[in-house]
Tab-separated table of C-alpha atoms and ligand atoms in Angstrom:
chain	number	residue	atom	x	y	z
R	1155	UNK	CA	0.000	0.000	0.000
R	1156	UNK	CA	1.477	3.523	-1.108
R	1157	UNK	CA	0.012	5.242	2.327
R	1158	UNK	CA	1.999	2.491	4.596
R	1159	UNK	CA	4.761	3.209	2.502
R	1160	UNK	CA	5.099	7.312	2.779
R	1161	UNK	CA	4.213	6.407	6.667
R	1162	UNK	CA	7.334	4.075	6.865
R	1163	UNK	CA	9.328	7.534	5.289
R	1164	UNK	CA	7.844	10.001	7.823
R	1165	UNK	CA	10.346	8.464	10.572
R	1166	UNK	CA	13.103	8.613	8.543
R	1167	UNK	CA	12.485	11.818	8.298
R	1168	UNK	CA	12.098	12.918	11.915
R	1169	UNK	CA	15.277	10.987	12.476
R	1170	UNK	CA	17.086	13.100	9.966
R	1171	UNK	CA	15.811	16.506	11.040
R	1172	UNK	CA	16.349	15.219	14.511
R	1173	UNK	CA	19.985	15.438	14.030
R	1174	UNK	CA	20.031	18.925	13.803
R	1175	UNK	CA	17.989	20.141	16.617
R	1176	UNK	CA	19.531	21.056	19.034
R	1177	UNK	CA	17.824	23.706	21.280
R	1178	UNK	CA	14.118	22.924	23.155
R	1179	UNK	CA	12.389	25.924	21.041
R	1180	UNK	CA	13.674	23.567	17.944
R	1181	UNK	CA	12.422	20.893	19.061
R	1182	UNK	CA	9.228	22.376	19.660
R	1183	UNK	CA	8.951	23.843	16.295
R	1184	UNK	CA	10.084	20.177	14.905
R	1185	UNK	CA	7.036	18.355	17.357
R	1186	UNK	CA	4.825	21.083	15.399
R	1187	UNK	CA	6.108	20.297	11.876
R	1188	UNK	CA	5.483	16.435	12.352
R	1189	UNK	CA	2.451	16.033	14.675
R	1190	UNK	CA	0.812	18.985	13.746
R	1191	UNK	CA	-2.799	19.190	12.068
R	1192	UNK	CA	-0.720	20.065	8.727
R	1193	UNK	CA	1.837	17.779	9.119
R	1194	UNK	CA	2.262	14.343	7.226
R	1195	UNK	CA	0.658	11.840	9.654
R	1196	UNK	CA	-2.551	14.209	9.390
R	1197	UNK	CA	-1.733	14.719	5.591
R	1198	UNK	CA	-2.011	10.378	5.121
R	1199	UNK	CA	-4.774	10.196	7.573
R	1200	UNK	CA	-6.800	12.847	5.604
R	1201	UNK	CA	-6.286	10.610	2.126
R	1202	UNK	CA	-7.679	7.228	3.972
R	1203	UNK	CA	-11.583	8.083	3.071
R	1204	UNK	CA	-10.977	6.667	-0.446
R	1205	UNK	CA	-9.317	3.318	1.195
R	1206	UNK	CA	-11.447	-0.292	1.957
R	1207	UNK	CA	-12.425	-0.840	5.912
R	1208	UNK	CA	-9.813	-3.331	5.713
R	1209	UNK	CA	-7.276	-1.089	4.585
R	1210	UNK	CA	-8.504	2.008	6.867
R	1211	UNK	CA	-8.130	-0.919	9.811
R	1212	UNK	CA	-4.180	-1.604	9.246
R	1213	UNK	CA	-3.286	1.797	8.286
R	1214	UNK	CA	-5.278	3.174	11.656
R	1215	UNK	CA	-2.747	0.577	13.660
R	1216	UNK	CA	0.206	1.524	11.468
R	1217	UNK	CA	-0.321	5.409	11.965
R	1218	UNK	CA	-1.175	4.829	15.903
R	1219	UNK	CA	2.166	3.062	15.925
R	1220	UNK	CA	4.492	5.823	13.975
R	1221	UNK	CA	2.933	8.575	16.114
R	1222	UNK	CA	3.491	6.829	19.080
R	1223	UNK	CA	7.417	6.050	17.872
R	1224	UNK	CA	7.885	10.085	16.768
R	1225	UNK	CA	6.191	11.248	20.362
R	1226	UNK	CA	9.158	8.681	21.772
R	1227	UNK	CA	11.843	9.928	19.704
R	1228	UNK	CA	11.097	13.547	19.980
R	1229	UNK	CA	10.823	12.667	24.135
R	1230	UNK	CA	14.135	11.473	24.220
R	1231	UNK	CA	15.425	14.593	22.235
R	1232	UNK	CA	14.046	16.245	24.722
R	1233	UNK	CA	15.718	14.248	27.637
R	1234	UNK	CA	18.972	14.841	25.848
R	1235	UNK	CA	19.062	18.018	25.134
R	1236	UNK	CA	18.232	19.034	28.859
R	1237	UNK	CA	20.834	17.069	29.969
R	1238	UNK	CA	23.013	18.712	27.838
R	1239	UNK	CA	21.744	22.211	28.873
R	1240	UNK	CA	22.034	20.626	32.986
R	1241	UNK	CA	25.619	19.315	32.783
R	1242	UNK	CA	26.889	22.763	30.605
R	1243	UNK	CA	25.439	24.641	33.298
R	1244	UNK	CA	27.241	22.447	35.736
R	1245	UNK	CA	30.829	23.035	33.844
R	1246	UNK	CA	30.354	26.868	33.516
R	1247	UNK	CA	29.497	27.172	37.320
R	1248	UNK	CA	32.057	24.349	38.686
R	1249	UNK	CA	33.907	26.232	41.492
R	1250	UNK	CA	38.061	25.797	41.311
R	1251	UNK	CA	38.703	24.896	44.799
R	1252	UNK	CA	42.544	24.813	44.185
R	1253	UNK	CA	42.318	29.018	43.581
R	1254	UNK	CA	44.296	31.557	45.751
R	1255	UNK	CA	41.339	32.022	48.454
R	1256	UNK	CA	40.717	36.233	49.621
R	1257	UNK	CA	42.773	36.813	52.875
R	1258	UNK	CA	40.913	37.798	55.796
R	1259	UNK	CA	41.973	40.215	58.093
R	1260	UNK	CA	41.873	39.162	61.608
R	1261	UNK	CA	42.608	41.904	64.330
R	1262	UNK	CA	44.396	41.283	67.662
R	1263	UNK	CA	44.146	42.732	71.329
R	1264	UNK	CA	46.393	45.757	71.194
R	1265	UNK	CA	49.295	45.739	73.576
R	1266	UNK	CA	48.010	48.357	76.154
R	1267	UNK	CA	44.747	46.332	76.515
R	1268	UNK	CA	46.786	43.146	76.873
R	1269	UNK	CA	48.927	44.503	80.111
R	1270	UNK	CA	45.460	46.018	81.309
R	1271	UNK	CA	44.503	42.210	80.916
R	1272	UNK	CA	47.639	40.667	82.338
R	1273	UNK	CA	47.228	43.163	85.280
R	1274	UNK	CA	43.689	42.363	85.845
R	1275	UNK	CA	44.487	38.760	85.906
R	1276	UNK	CA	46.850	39.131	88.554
R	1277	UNK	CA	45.431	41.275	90.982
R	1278	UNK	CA	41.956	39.534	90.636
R	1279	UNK	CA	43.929	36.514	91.500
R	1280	UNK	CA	45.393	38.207	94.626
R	1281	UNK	CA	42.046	39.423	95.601
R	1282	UNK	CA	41.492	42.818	94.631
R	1283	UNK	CA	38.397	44.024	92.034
R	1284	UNK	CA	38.984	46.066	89.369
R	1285	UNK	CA	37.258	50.274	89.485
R	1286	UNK	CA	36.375	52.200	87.044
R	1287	UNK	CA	35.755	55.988	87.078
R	1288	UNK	CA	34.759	59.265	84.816
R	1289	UNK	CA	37.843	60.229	82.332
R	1290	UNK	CA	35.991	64.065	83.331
R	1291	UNK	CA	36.381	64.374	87.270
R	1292	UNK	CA	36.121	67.671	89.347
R	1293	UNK	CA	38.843	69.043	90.631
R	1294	UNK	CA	37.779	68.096	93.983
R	1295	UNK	CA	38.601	64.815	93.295
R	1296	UNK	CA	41.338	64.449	91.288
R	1297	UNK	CA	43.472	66.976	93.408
R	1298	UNK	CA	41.664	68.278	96.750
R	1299	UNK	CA	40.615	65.026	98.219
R	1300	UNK	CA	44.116	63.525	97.288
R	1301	UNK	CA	46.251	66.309	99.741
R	1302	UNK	CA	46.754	68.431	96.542
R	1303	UNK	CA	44.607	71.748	97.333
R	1304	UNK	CA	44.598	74.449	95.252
R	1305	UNK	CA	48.117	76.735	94.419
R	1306	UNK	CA	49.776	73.589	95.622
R	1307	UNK	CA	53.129	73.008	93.822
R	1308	UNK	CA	52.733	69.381	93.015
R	1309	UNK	CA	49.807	70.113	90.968
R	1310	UNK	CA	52.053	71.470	88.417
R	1311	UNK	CA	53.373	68.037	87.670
R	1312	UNK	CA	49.970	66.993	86.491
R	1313	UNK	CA	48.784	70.113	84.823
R	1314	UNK	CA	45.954	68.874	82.774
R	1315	UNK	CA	42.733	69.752	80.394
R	1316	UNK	CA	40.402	72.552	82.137
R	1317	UNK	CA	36.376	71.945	80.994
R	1318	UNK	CA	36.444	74.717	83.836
R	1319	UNK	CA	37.361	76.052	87.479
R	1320	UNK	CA	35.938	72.577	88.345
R	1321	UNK	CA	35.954	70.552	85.770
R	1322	UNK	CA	39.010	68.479	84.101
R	1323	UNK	CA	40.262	65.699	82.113
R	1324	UNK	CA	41.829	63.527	84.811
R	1325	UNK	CA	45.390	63.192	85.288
R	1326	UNK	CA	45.573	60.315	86.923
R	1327	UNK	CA	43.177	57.527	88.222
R	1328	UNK	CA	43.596	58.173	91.461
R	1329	UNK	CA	40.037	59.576	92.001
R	1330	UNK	CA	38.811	56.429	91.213
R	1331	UNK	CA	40.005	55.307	94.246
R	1332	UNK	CA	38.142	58.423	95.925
R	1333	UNK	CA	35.132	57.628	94.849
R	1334	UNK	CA	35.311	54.130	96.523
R	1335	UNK	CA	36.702	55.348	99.625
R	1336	UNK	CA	33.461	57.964	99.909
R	1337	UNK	CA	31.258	54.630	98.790
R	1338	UNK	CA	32.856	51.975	101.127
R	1339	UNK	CA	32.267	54.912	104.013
R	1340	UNK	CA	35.502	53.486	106.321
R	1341	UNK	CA	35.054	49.784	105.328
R	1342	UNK	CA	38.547	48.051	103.911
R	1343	UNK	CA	39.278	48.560	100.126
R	1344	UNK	CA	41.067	46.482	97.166
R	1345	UNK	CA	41.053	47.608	94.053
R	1346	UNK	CA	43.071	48.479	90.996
R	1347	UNK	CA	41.841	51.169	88.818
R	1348	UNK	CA	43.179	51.112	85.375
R	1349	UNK	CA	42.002	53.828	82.798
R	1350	UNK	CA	42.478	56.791	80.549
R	1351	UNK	CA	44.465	60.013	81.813
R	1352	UNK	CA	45.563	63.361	80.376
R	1353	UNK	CA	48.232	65.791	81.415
R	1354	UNK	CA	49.382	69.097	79.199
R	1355	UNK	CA	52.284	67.550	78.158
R	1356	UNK	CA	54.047	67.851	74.906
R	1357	UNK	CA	54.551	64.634	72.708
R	1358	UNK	CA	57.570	63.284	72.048
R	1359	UNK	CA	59.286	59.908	72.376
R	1360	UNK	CA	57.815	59.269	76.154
R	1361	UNK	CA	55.414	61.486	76.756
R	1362	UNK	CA	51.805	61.802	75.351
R	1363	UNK	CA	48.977	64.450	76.554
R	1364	UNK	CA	46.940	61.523	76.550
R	1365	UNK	CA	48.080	57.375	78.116
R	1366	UNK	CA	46.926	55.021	80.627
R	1367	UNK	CA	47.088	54.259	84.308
R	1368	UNK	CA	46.687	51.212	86.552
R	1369	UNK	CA	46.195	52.223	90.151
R	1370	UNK	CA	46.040	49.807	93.424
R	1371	UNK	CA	44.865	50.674	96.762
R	1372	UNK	CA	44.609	48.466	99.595
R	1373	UNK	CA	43.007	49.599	103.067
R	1374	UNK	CA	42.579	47.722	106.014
R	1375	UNK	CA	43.648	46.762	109.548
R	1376	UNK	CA	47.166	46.167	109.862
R	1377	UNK	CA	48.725	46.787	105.853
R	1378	UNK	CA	52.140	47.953	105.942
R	1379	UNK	CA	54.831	49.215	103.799
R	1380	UNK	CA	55.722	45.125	103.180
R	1381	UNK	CA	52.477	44.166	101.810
R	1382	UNK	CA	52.972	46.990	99.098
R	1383	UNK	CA	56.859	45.240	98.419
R	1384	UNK	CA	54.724	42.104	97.870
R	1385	UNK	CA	52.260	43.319	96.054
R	1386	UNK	CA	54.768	45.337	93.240
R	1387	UNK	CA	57.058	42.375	93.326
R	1388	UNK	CA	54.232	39.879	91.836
R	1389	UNK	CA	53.595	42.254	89.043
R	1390	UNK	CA	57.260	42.572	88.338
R	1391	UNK	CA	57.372	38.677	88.115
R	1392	UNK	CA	53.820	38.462	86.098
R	1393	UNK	CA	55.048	40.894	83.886
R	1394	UNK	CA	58.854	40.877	83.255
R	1395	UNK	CA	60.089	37.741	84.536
R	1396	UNK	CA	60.214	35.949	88.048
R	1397	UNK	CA	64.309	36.439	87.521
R	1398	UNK	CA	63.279	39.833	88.398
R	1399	UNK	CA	63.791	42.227	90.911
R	1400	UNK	CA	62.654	45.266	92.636
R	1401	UNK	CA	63.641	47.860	94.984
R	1402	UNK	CA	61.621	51.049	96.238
R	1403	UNK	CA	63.475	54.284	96.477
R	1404	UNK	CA	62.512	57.344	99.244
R	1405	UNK	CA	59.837	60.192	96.698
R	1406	UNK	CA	57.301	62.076	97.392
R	1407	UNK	CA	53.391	62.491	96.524
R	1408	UNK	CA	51.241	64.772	98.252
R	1409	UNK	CA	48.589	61.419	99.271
R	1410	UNK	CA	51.755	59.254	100.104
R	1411	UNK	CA	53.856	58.881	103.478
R	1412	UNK	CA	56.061	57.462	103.363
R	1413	UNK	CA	56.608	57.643	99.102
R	1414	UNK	CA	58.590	55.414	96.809
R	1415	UNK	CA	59.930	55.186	93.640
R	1416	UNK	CA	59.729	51.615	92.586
R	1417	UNK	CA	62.620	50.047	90.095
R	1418	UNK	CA	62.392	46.990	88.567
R	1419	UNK	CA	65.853	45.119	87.678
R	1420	UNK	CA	67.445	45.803	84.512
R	1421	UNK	CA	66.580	42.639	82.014
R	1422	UNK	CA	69.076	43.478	79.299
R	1423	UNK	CA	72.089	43.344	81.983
R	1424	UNK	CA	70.267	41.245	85.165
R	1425	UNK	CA	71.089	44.273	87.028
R	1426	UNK	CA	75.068	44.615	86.582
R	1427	UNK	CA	74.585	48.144	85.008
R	1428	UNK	CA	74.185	48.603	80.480
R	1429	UNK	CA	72.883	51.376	78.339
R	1430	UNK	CA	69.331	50.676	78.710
R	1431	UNK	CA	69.511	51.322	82.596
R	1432	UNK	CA	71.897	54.303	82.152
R	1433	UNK	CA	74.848	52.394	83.968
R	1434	UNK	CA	72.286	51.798	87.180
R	1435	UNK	CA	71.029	48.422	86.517
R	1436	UNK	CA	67.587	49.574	87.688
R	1437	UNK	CA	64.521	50.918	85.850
R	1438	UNK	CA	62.505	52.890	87.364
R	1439	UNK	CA	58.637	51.816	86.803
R	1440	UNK	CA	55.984	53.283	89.059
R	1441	UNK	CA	55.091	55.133	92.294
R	1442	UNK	CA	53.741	54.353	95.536
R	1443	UNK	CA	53.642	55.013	99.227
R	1444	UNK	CA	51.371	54.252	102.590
R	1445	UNK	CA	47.995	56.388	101.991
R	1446	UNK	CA	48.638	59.966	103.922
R	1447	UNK	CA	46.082	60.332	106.944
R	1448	UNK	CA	45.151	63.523	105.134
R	1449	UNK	CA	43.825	61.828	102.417
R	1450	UNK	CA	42.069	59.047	104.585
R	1451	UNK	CA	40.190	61.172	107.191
R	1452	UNK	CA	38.908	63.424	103.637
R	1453	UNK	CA	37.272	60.484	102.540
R	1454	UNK	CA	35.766	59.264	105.737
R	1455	UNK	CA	38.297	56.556	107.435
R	1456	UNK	CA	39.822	57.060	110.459
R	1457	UNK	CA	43.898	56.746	109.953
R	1458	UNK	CA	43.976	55.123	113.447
R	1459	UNK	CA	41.938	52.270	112.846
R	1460	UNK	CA	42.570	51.662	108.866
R	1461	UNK	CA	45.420	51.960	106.705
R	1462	UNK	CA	47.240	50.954	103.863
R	1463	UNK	CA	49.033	51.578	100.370
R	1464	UNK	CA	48.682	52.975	97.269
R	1465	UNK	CA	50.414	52.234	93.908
R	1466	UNK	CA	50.440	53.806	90.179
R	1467	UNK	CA	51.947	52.465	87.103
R	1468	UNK	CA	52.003	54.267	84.069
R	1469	UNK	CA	50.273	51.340	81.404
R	1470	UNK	CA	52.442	52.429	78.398
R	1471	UNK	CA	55.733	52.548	80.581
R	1472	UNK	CA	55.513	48.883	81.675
R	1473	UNK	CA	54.251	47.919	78.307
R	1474	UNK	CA	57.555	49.889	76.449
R	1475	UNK	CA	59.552	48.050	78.579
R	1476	UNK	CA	58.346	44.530	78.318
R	1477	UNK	CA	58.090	44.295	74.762
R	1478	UNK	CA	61.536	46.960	74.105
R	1479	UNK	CA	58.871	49.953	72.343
R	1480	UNK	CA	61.008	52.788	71.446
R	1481	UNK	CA	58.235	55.454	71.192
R	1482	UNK	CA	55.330	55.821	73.162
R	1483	UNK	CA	53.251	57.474	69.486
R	1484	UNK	CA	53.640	53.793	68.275
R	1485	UNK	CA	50.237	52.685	70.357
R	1486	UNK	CA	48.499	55.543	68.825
R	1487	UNK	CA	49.339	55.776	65.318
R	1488	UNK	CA	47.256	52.854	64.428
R	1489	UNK	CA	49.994	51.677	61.830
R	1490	UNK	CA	48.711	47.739	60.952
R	1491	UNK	CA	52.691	46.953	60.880
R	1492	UNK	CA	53.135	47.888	64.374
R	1493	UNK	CA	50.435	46.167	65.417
R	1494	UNK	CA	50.583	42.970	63.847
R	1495	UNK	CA	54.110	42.327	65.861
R	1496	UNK	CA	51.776	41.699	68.842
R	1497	UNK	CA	49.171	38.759	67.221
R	1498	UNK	CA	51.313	36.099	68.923
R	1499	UNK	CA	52.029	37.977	71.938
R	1500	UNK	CA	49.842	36.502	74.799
I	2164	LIG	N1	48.899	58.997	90.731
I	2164	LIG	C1	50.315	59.086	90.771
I	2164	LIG	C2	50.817	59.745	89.493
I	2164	LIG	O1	50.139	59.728	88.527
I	2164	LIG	C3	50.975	57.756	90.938
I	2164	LIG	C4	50.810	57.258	92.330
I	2164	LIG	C5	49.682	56.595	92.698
I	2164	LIG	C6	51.827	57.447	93.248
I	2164	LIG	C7	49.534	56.137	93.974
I	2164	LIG	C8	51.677	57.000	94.527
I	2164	LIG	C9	50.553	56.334	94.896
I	2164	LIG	O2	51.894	60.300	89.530
């Protein structure tokens, strides 16, 4: 029969046009061309009314068959070609794992926060708490409760930043430990009270108008000039060594009496006298001294039943000298080289 015949061709064809689709909307277009109303399935189909039943009958089955065989074969086009459009999405998108990855810039504690850390962690362990006060005090308690009244010469040492008459940026944290003496109203004390100060100094090499402070005091019944010794002697061990010595040298401070100058052993020479201790083998570090009664009875304790000592360190001094810092502007120039000496330091 000529009809079975050109049916027989039709798959041929689809096979051939087949090969060069290769996009869905192809496809699509090529589904239209061969199953469409106008295409030639429909086009035999339509020439059958002339045929005998028996003819109709085997060309019906035939046709059912090729249209089932070009849905198939235009399916698995389909399948293909979307697993062709799956895996070249895949390649384009693969990530290279072996690629230089983008650094990330991790920060470390800077090296004045670290000794505030160190010295917390000692003193907590020996008992004390750590204070905190306001960087803008009154003059009242920065210098008048601490023995240093107005026109007095030592203020001069600690000339500072005038908000007004009253008001200042404090030069040392020492009113801190006011403030707790007027809270604890005569009971004992032990604190250190690190923090922010600011004197009208000129910058240069080691000094700055603006550095840091960690201050002890200790009241109670019975604290002498020995429990101070101990107390500076830990630090000098927690923070330059236990080889490490100090001695404490007659000074004065207005809210000391008896006042010392505390030196810490040379480390360059152990003490036998180099250029970094000017010959002396001693560096001086910090000052101290037994609380003056003045100072006590002006903040509510009675000298005859309480006493005890008081210490300052200068933060940036001890941390110069631990880690051999030339110039005190390095901790505030926020230069990334600097700073990334310290990652490792713990
Ligand atoms: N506050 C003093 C200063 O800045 C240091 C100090 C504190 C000295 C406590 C003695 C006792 O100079």
């Amino acid at each position: 029969m000529e009809e079975i015949k050109e049916l027989d061709g039709i798959e041929e064809q689809l096979d051939k046009e087949l090969e060069n689709v290769d996009d869905l909307n192809k496809l699509q277009q090529t589904k239209a061309n061969f199953l469409g109303k106008k295409g030639p399935l429909a086009q035999v189909m339509a020439n059958m009314r002339n045929l005998t039943i028996e003819a109709k009958k085997e060309l019906g089955m035939k046709s059912n068959q090729i249209r089932k065989n070009l849905e198939d074969k235009i399916e698995s086009k389909r399948q293909e070609i979307e697993d062709l459009i799956i895996s070249k999405k895949l390649e384009s998108e693969k990530i290279d794992v072996t690629l230089p990855g983008v650094k990330f810039n991790v920060g470390s504690i800077h090296p004045l926060n670290q000794t505030i850390m160190d010295l917390e962690d000692l003193y907590i362990s020996m008992g004390y708490t750590v204070a905190t006060g306001p960087e803008i005090e009154t003059d009242e308690y920065c210098f008048e409760k601490l023995n240093l009244p107005k026109g007095h010469p030592a203020r001069d040492m600690q000339d500072t930043f005038y908000i007004n008459p009253e008001l200042l940026l404090r030069s040392q944290t020492s009113p801190v430990q006011v403030r707790k003496m007027l809270e604890e109203e005569g009971k004992p004390i032990k604190i250190i009270c690190p923090g922010k100060v600011y004197r009208r100094d000129s910058d240069d090499a080691t000094h700055s108008h603006q550095f840091m402070q960690c201050e002890g005091l200790v009241l109670g019944k019975d604290i002498t000039l020995s429990d101070l010794k101990g107390a500076l002697l830990e630090m000098a061990h927690k923070m330059f060594g236990e080889d490490r010595n100090i001695r404490l040298r007659p000074s004065f401070f207005p809210f000391t009496e008896p006042s010392v100058e505390v030196d810490v052993s040379c480390g360059i020479c152990g003490g036998k006298g180099c250029p970094t201790c000017k010959g002396s083998g001693w560096i001086e570090v910090l000052g101290a001294g037994m609380v003056n009664d003045n100072v006590l009875r002006m903040s509510g304790y009675d000298p005859q039943k309480i006493q005890g000592f008081a210490f300052g360190m200068g933060v940036e001094r001890i941390t110069m000298l631990k880690y051999k810092i030339d110039d005190i502007r390095n901790f505030y120039l926020n230069d990334v080289r600097f700073l990334d000496q310290f990652k490792e330091v713990k």
